[in-house]
PDB file of C-alpha atoms in Angstrom:
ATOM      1  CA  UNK A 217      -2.722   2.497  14.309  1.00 53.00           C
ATOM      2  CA  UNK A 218      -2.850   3.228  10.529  1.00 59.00           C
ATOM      3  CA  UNK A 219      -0.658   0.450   8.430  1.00 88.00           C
ATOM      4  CA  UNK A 220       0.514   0.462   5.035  1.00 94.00           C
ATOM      5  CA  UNK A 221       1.616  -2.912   4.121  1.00 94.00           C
ATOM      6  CA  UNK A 222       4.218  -3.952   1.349  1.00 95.00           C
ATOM      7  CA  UNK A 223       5.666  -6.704  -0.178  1.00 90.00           C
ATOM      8  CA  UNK A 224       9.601  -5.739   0.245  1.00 87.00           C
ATOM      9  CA  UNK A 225      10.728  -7.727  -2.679  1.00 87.00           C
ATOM     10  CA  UNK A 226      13.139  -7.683  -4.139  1.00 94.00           C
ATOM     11  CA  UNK A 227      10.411  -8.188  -7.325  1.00 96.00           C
ATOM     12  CA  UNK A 228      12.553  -9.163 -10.657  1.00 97.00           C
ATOM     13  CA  UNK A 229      11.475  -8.722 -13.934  1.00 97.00           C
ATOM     14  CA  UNK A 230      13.063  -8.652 -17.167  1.00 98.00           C
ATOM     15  CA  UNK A 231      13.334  -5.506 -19.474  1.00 98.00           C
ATOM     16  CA  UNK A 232      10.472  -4.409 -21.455  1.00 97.00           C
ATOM     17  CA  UNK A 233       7.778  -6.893 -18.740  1.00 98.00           C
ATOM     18  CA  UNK A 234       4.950  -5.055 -16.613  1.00 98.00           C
ATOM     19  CA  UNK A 235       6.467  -4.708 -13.190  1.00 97.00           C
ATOM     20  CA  UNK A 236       3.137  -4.788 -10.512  1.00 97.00           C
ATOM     21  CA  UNK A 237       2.920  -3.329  -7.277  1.00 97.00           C
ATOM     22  CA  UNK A 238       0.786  -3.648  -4.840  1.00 96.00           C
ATOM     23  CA  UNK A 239      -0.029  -1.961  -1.200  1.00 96.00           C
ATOM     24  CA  UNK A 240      -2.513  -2.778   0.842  1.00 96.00           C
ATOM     25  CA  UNK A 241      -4.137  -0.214   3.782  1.00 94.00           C
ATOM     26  CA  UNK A 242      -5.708  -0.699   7.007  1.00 91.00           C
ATOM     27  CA  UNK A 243      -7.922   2.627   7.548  1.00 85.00           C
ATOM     28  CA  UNK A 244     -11.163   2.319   5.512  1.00 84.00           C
ATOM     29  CA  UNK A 245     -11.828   6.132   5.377  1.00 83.00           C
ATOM     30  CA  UNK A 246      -8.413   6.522   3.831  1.00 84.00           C
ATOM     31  CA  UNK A 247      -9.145   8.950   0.569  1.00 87.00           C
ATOM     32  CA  UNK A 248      -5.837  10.022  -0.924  1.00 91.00           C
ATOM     33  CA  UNK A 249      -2.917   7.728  -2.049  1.00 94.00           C
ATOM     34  CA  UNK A 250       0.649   8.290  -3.319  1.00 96.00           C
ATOM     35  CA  UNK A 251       3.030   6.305  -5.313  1.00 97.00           C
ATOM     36  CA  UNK A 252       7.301   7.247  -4.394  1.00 97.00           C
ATOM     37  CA  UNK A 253      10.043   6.409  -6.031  1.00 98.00           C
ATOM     38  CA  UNK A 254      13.572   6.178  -4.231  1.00 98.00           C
ATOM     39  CA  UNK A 255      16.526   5.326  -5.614  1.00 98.00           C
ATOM     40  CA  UNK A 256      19.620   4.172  -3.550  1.00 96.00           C
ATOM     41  CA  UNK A 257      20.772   6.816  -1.541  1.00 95.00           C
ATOM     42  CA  UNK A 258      18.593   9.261  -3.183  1.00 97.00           C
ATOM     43  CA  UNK A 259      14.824  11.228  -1.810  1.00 97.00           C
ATOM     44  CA  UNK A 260      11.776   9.881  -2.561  1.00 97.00           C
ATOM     45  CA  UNK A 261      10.028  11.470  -5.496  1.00 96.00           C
ATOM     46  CA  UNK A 262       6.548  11.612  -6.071  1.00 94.00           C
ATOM     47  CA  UNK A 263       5.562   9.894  -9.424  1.00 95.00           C
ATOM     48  CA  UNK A 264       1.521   8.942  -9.040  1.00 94.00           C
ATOM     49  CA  UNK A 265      -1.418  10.482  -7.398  1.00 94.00           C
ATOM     50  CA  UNK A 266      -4.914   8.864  -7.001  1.00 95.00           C
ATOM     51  CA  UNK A 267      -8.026   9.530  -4.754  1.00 93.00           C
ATOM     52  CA  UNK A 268     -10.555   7.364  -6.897  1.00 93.00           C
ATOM     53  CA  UNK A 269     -11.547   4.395  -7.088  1.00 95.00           C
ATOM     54  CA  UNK A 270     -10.232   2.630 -10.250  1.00 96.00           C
ATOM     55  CA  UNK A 271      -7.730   3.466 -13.317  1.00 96.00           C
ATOM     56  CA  UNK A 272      -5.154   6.377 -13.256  1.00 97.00           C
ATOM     57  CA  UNK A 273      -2.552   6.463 -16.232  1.00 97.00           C
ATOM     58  CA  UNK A 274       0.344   8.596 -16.966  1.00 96.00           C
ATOM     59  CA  UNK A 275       3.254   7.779 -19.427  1.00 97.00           C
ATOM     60  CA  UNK A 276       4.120   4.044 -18.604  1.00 98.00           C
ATOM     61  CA  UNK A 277       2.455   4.097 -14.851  1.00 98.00           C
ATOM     62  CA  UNK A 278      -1.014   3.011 -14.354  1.00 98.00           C
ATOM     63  CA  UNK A 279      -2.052   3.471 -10.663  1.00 97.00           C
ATOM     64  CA  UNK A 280      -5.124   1.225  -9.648  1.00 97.00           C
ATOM     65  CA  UNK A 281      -7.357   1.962  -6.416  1.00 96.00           C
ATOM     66  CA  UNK A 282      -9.924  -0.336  -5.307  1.00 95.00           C
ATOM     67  CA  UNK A 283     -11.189   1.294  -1.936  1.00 93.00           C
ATOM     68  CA  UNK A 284     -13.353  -1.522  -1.178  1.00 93.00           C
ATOM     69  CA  UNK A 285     -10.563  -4.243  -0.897  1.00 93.00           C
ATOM     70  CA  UNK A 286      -7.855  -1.359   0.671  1.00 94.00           C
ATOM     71  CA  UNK A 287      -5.783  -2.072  -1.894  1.00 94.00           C
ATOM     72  CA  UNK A 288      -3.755   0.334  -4.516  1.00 97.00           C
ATOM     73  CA  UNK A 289      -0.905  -1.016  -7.139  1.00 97.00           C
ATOM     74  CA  UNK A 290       1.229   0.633  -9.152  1.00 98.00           C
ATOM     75  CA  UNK A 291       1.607  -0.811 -12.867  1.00 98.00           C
ATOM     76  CA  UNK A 292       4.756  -0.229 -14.747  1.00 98.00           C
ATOM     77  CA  UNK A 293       4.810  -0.974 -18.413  1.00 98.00           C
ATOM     78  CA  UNK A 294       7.579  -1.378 -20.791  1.00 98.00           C
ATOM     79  CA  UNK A 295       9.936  -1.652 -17.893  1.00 98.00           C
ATOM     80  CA  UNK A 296      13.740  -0.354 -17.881  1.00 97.00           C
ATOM     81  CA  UNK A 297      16.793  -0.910 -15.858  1.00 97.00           C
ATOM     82  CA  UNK A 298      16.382   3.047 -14.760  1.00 97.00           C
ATOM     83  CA  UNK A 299      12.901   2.001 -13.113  1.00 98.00           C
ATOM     84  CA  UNK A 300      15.148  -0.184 -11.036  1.00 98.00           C
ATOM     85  CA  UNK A 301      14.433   1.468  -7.337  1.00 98.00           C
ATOM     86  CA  UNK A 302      12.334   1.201  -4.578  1.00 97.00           C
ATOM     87  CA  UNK A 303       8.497   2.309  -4.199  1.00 98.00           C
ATOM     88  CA  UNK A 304       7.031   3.543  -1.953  1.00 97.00           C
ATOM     89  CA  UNK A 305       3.346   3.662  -1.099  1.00 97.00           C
ATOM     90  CA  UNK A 306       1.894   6.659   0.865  1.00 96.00           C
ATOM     91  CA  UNK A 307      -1.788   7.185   2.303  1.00 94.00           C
ATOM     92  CA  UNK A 308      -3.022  10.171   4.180  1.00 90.00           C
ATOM     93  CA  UNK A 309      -3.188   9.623   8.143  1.00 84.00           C
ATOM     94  CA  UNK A 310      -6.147   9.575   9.941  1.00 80.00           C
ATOM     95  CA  UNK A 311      -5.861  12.942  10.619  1.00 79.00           C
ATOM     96  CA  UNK A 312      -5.821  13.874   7.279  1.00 79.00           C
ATOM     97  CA  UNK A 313      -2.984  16.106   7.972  1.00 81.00           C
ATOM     98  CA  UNK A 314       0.333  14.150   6.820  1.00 88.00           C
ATOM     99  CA  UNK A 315       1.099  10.556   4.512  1.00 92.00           C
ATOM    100  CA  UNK A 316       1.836   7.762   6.260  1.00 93.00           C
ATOM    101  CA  UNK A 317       4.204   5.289   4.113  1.00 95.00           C
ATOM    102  CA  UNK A 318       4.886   1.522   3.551  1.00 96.00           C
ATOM    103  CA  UNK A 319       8.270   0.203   3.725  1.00 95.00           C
ATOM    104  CA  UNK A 320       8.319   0.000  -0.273  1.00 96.00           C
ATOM    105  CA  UNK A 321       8.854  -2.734  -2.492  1.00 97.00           C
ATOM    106  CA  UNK A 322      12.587  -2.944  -4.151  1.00 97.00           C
ATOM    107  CA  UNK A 323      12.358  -3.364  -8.414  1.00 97.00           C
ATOM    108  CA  UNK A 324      14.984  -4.881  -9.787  1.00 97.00           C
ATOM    109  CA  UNK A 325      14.940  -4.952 -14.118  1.00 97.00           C
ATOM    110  CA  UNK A 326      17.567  -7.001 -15.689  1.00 96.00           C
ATOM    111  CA  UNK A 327      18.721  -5.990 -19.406  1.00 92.00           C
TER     112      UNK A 327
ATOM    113  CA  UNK B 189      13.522  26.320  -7.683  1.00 66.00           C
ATOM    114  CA  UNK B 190      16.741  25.103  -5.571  1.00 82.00           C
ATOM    115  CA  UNK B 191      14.373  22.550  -4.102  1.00 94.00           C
ATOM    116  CA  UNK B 192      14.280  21.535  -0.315  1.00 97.00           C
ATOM    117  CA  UNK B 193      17.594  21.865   1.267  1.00 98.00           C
ATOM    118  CA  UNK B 194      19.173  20.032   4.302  1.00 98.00           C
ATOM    119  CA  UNK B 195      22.003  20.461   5.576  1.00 97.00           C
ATOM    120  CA  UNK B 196      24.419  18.670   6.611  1.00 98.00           C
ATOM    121  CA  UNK B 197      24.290  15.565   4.379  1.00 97.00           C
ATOM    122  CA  UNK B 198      26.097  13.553   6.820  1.00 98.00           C
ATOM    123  CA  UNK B 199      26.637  13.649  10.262  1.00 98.00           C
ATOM    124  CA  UNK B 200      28.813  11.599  12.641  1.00 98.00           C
ATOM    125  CA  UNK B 201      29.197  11.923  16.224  1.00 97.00           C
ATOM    126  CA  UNK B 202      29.422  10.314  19.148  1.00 97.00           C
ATOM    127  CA  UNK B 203      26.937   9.114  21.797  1.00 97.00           C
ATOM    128  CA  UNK B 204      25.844  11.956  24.050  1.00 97.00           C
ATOM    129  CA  UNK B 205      26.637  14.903  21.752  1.00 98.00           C
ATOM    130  CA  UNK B 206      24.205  17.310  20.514  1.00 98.00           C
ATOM    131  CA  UNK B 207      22.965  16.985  16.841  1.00 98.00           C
ATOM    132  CA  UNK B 208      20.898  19.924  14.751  1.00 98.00           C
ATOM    133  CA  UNK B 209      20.078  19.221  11.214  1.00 98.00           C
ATOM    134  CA  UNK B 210      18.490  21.835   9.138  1.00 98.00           C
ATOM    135  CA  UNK B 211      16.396  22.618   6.538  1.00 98.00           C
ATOM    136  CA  UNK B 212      15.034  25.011   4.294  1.00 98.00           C
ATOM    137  CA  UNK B 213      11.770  24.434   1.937  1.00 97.00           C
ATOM    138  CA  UNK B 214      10.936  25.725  -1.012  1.00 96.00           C
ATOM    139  CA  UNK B 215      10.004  29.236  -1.102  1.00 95.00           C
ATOM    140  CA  UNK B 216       5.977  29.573  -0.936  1.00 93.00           C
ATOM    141  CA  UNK B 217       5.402  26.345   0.876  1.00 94.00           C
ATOM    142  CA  UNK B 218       3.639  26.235   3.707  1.00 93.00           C
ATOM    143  CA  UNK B 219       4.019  23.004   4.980  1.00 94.00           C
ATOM    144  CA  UNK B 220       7.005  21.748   6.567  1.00 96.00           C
ATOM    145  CA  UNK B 221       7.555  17.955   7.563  1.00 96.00           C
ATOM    146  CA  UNK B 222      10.410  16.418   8.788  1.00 98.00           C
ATOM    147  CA  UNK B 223      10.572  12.453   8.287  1.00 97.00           C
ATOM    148  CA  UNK B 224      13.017   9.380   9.601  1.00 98.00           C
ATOM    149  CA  UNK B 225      13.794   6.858   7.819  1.00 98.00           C
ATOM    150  CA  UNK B 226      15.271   3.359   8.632  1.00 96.00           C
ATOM    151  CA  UNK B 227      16.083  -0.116   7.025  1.00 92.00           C
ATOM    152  CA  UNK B 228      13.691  -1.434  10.532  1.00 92.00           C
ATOM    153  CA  UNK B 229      10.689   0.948  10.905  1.00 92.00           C
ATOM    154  CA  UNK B 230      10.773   2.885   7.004  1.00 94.00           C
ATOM    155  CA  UNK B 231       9.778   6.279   6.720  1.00 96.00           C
ATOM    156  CA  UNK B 232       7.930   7.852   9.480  1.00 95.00           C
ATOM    157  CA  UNK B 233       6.620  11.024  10.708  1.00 94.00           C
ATOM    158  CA  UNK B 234       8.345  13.232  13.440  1.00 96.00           C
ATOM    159  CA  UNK B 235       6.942  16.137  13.237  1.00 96.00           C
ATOM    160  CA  UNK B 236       5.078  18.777  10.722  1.00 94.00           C
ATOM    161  CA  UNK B 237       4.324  22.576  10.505  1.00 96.00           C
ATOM    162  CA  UNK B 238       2.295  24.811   9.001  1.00 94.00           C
ATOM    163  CA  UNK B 239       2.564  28.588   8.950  1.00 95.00           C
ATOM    164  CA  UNK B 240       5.741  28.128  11.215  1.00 96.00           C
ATOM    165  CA  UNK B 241       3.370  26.490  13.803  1.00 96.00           C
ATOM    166  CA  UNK B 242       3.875  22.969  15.034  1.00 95.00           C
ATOM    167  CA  UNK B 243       0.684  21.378  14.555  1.00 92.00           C
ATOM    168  CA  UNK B 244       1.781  17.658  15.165  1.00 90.00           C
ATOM    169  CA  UNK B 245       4.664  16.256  17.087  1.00 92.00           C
ATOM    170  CA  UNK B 246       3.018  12.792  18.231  1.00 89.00           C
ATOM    171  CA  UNK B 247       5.297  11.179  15.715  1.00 91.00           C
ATOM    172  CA  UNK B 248       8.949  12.572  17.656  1.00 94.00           C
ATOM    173  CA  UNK B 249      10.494   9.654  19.306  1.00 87.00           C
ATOM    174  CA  UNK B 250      11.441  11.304  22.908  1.00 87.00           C
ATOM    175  CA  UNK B 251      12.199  14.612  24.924  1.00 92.00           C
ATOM    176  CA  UNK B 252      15.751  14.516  23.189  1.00 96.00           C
ATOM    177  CA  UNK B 253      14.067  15.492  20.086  1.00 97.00           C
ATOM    178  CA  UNK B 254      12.823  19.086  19.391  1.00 97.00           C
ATOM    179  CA  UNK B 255      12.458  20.499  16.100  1.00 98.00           C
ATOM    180  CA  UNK B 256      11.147  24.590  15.448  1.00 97.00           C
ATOM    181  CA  UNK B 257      10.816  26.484  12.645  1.00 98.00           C
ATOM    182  CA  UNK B 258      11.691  30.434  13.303  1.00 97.00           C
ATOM    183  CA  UNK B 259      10.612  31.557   9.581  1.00 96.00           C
ATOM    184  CA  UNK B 260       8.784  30.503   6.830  1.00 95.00           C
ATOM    185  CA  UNK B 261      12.541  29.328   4.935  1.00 96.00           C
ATOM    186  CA  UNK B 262      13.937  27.463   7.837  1.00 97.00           C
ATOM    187  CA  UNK B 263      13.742  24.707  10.202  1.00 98.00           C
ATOM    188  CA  UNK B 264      15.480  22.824  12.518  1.00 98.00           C
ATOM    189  CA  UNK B 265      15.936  19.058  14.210  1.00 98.00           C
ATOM    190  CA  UNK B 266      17.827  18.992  17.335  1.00 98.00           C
ATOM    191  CA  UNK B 267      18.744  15.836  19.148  1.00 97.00           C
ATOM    192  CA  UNK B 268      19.915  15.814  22.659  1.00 97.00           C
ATOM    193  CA  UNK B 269      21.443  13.694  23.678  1.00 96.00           C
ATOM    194  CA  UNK B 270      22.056  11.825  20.671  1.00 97.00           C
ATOM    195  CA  UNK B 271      22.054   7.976  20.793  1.00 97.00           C
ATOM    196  CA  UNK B 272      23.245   5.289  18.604  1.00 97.00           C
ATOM    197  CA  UNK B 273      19.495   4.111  18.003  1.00 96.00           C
ATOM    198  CA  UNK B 274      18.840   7.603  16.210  1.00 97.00           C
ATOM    199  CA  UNK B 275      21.218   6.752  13.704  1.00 98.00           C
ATOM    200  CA  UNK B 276      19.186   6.980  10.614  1.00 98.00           C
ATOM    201  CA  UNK B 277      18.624   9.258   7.631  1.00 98.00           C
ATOM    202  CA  UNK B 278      16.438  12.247   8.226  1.00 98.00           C
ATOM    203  CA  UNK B 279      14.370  14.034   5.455  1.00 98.00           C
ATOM    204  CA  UNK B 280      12.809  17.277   5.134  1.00 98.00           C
ATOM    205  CA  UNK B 281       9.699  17.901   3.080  1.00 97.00           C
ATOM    206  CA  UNK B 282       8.247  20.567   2.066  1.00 95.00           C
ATOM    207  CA  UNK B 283       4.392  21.306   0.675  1.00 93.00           C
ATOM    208  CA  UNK B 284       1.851  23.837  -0.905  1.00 89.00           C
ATOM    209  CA  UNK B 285      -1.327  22.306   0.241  1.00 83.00           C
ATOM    210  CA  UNK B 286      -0.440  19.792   2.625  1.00 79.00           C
ATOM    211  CA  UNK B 287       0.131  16.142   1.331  1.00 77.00           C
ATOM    212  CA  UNK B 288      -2.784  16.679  -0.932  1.00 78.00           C
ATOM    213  CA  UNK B 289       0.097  17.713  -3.708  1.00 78.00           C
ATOM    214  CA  UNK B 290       2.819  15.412  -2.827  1.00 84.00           C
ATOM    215  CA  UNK B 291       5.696  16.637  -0.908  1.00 91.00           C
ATOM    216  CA  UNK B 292       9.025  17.407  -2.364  1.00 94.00           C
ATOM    217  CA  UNK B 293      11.918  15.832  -0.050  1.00 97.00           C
ATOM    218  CA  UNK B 294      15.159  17.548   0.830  1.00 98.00           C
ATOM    219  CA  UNK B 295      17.894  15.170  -0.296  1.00 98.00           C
ATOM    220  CA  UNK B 296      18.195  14.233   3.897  1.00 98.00           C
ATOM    221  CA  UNK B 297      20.433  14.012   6.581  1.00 98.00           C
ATOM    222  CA  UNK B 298      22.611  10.692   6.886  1.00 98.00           C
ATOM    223  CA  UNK B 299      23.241  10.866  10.921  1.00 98.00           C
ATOM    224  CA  UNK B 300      25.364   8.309  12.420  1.00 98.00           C
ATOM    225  CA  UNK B 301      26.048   7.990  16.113  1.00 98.00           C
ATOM    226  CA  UNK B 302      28.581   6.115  17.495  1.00 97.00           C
TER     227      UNK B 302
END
């Protein structure tokens, strides 16, 4: 059975720090991964996309992917009390046909 | 774009009763999912379409749960009977190729049986 694992937090850091992520995955052939963002009560929306090994940057979030360890994070820079939700990470099952997610990891930035 | 829409956004009701929760994707998408999610297991997987064809239901808890889609704009998740351990929130998603682009959730279904 396909796992995504999680840290649940709650991870603290103070305004304006790098908040880090991380998500580990069980499947080796995995290929695509997805970073969510849900606030309380609210739908997860999609905010990062990465299928290679490595670096992927847009605005403040830096998504990393090192297929070799199973392991993808999810950088936040500059952080702000309205980055204060939960992530989740997302990989594609091993039928390639749907996204399988982790639990998600609950941010919490303090002013 | 209206988005994905579910309806209702809550839903109580008591043990035994028969629950549908619906949905409608955005217009164009051809890829349908319908999702659980609870503080215990997290989000997972019931069921998906595409075309308006089930193609995987391994993910649907029991025979109580059925879930078709009629159309291209709208779906359905019935329950029956309903039981206090499917009290969770439901999502729809919707997709234009598959999860390769990322869904776009429905704002979900808050069902609570009692």
């Amino acid at each position: 059975q396909k796992e995504v694992e999680q840290n649940s937090g709650p991870l603290s850091v103070p305004e304006g720090a790098i908040a880090s992520l991380n998500c580990t995955y069980s499947d080796r052939v995995s290929q695509s991964f997805f970073w969510y963002r849900q606030y309380s009560g609210k739908s997860p929306e999609l905010i990062m996309s990465i299928y290679s090994n490595g670096d992927k940057e847009d605005g403040r979030f830096t998504a990393q992917l090192n297929k070799a360890s199973q392991y993808v994070s999810l950088l936040i820079r500059d952080s702000q009390p309205s980055d204060s939700a939960t992530y989740l990470c997302a990989v594609n099952n091993q039928a390639g046909t749907a996204l399988i997610f982790g639990k998600g990891t609950t941010l919490s930035v303090s002013s | 774009d209206a988005g994905v829409i579910q309806s209702p956004r809550h839903e109580v009701t008591e043990m035994g009763q028969e629950v549908t929760l619906r949905c409608k994707p955005i217009s164009g998408h051809d890829y349908l999912f319908w999702y659980r999610q609870t503080m215990m297991r997290g989000l997972e997987l019931l069921i998906y379409f595409n075309n308006n064809v089930p193609i995987d239901d391994s993910g649907m808890p029991e025979d109580r749960f059925s879930a078709k889609m009629p159309n291209a704009s709208f779906s359905t998740l019935k329950i029956q009977p309903s039981e206090p351990r499917d009290s969770a929130v439901y999502f729809c998603a919707s997709s234009s190729r598959g999860y390769w682009s990322g869904y776009t959730f429905g704002s979900g279904t808050r069902l609570t049986v009692v």
